[in-house]
């Protein structure tokens, strides 16, 4: 079992234990400061650890045994710039069954407009332009994307304030999905349109989808907090 731990010193540490957690097999600093954690996942026999630096350069290392790590590798992310001033936030990633990482993130309008407009993107490969997967209206307030994979499916969950309920007081949860490992995407759909007691709480999708390949997923969220 492999644990990844970003620290307050902005390095990233790792520890690998036996399956019953009784023996620590190896561990240490896998990425020294200053590194900002993006995400970790292991699927298809390959584990990917992604991070970025102060200049938003993205890097990764891989492991196939939870003990030995590859050298640092550069990931050429093609950052989208939908606004005059752009800020990046809420980063996660997941590895497909074929062993390919997909990164998800939010780009916000940094002009000072409140609430800030935000868009959701995925990156399916180094050097490949990112794909917008959220609600595409220019004034959309998308935020906090979370991602899962399984079979050929990729699912992204994200939030958006409900119209008329007071911005950031009632957040609907949407999902979008791909059936071809992230190459093409559908139209986002709301999962919480009939819920009246969902208020000011984030969500998280389980990293793996239905093992039968049907694209079904589980997610957790709070209500009436």
XYZ file of C-alpha atoms in Angstrom:
225
model
C 0.000 0.000 0.000
C 1.437 3.325 -1.131
C 0.841 6.641 0.656
C 1.617 10.066 -0.841
C 1.908 13.087 1.488
C 2.459 16.722 0.487
C 4.017 18.625 3.414
C 3.923 22.188 4.700
C 7.492 22.545 3.406
C 6.215 21.905 -0.141
C 8.024 18.665 -0.642
C 6.197 15.411 -1.409
C 6.878 12.281 0.630
C 5.942 8.652 0.119
C 5.712 5.473 2.159
C 5.005 1.945 0.944
C 3.737 -0.667 3.390
C 2.879 -4.344 3.234
C -0.762 -5.112 2.480
C -1.618 -5.495 6.193
C 0.248 -2.251 7.037
C 2.525 -4.111 9.460
C 5.809 -3.487 7.610
C 7.102 -0.242 6.067
C 8.918 -1.393 2.948
C 10.368 1.916 1.773
C 9.781 5.649 1.771
C 11.216 9.129 1.778
C 11.060 12.363 -0.198
C 10.039 11.684 -3.792
C 9.899 15.354 -4.831
C 11.916 17.972 -2.898
C 10.719 21.501 -2.174
C 9.385 23.560 -3.806
C 6.736 21.330 -5.330
C 2.975 21.751 -5.361
C 1.004 18.532 -5.397
C -1.370 17.936 -8.310
C -2.429 14.319 -7.789
C -1.550 10.651 -7.607
C -3.213 7.539 -8.994
C -2.205 4.009 -9.933
C -4.032 1.926 -12.527
C -3.027 -0.425 -15.306
C 0.104 -1.326 -13.354
C 1.555 2.204 -13.442
C 1.428 4.813 -10.688
C 1.725 8.500 -11.642
C 2.605 11.337 -9.271
C 2.047 14.841 -10.719
C 3.165 18.196 -9.324
C 3.926 21.733 -10.532
C 6.262 24.584 -9.637
C 5.910 28.325 -9.089
C 5.892 28.935 -12.845
C 3.113 26.377 -13.446
C 5.503 23.946 -15.100
C 4.102 20.443 -14.623
C 6.191 17.341 -13.879
C 5.604 13.717 -12.976
C 7.273 10.530 -11.805
C 6.068 6.965 -12.209
C 6.362 3.744 -10.253
C 5.401 0.170 -11.067
C 6.265 -1.420 -7.716
C 5.625 1.318 -5.119
C 9.329 1.391 -4.239
C 11.337 2.528 -7.266
C 10.528 5.823 -8.998
C 11.365 7.005 -12.496
C 13.421 10.168 -13.028
C 11.522 13.458 -13.090
C 9.717 13.984 -16.413
C 8.303 17.203 -17.869
C 4.612 17.290 -18.834
C 3.905 19.889 -21.512
C 0.464 21.082 -20.508
C -1.106 23.534 -22.973
C -2.756 25.920 -20.536
C -6.072 27.352 -21.757
C -6.589 31.097 -21.325
C -10.332 31.779 -21.592
C -10.170 35.102 -19.699
C -8.025 38.223 -19.869
C -6.510 37.204 -16.519
C -6.431 33.507 -15.604
C -5.871 31.591 -12.379
C -5.549 27.819 -11.980
C -7.051 25.855 -9.094
C -8.664 22.634 -7.841
C -6.374 20.088 -9.508
C -6.895 16.318 -9.553
C -5.940 13.418 -11.836
C -6.775 9.787 -12.571
C -5.089 7.018 -14.574
C -7.107 5.051 -17.133
C -7.187 1.259 -17.267
C -4.750 1.536 -20.181
C -2.270 3.311 -17.889
C -2.691 6.859 -19.257
C -3.026 9.818 -16.861
C -5.779 12.418 -17.329
C -5.495 15.728 -15.482
C -8.469 17.893 -14.508
C -8.394 21.471 -13.248
C -10.303 24.739 -12.953
C -9.391 28.017 -14.653
C -10.855 31.117 -12.993
C -11.224 34.705 -14.097
C -8.593 36.628 -12.129
C -9.885 40.083 -13.027
C -11.408 40.654 -9.590
C -15.023 40.091 -10.655
C -16.947 38.377 -7.858
C -18.063 35.690 -7.942
C -15.324 34.703 -10.409
C -16.213 32.991 -13.661
C -14.619 29.531 -13.830
C -14.173 26.835 -16.453
C -13.264 23.136 -16.150
C -10.681 21.454 -18.401
C -8.992 18.083 -18.830
C -5.542 17.364 -20.239
C -5.327 13.913 -21.810
C -1.658 14.007 -22.810
C 1.533 16.031 -22.827
C 1.522 18.560 -25.664
C -2.173 18.030 -26.474
C -4.532 21.036 -26.169
C -6.814 20.848 -23.135
C -10.520 20.081 -23.539
C -13.268 22.057 -21.802
C -15.656 19.659 -20.041
C -17.745 21.973 -17.841
C -20.696 24.173 -18.700
C -19.311 26.319 -21.487
C -21.247 29.581 -21.050
C -18.831 32.500 -20.717
C -20.338 33.441 -17.346
C -20.449 29.863 -15.997
C -19.307 29.498 -12.387
C -17.867 25.978 -12.552
C -15.590 24.850 -9.734
C -14.002 21.929 -7.843
C -13.641 19.206 -10.501
C -13.032 15.622 -9.402
C -12.286 12.752 -11.795
C -12.684 8.959 -12.153
C -11.841 6.364 -14.803
C -12.795 2.791 -15.657
C -12.918 0.760 -18.870
C -12.914 3.368 -21.656
C -14.939 5.809 -19.537
C -13.804 9.012 -17.874
C -16.175 10.972 -15.603
C -15.664 14.490 -14.218
C -17.828 15.928 -11.426
C -17.946 19.658 -10.754
C -20.155 22.225 -9.058
C -22.096 25.304 -10.066
C -24.243 27.660 -7.932
C -27.950 27.133 -8.401
C -29.682 30.039 -10.090
C -31.906 32.041 -7.763
C -30.690 30.340 -4.588
C -27.948 32.831 -3.726
C -24.487 32.461 -5.180
C -22.340 29.950 -3.249
C -25.220 29.168 -0.913
C -26.608 26.267 -2.934
C -24.276 24.267 -5.165
C -25.568 21.845 -7.757
C -23.325 18.940 -8.756
C -22.881 18.223 -12.457
C -21.093 15.457 -14.314
C -19.690 15.064 -17.782
C -18.345 11.877 -19.316
C -16.269 10.435 -22.120
C -16.572 6.917 -23.566
C -13.243 7.028 -25.431
C -10.672 7.703 -22.687
C -11.163 11.459 -22.754
C -10.973 12.162 -26.486
C -14.577 13.388 -26.801
C -17.105 14.557 -24.209
C -20.870 14.960 -23.832
C -23.053 17.728 -22.366
C -22.871 18.187 -18.560
C -25.879 16.922 -16.604
C -27.052 17.909 -13.128
C -27.149 15.222 -10.421
C -28.830 17.337 -7.747
C -31.688 19.114 -9.513
C -34.314 17.465 -7.286
C -32.419 17.908 -4.006
C -33.532 20.771 -1.778
C -31.229 20.281 1.246
C -27.831 20.500 -0.430
C -25.932 23.457 0.951
C -22.299 24.662 1.015
C -20.435 21.349 0.902
C -17.971 19.772 -1.514
C -18.106 16.377 -3.181
C -15.677 13.656 -4.222
C -16.070 10.962 -6.859
C -14.604 7.506 -6.236
C -11.488 7.161 -8.406
C -12.622 3.961 -10.160
C -15.797 3.463 -12.173
C -17.942 0.330 -12.456
C -15.613 -2.560 -13.258
C -18.065 -3.868 -15.890
C -17.304 -0.789 -17.996
C -20.830 0.636 -17.817
C -19.607 4.039 -16.648
C -21.496 3.969 -13.348
C -19.859 5.836 -10.472
C -20.146 6.612 -6.784
C -19.656 10.024 -5.195
C -20.017 11.459 -1.710
C -21.269 14.866 -0.593
C -22.755 16.483 2.504
C -26.106 18.204 2.855
C -27.713 20.706 5.219
C -24.348 21.545 6.780
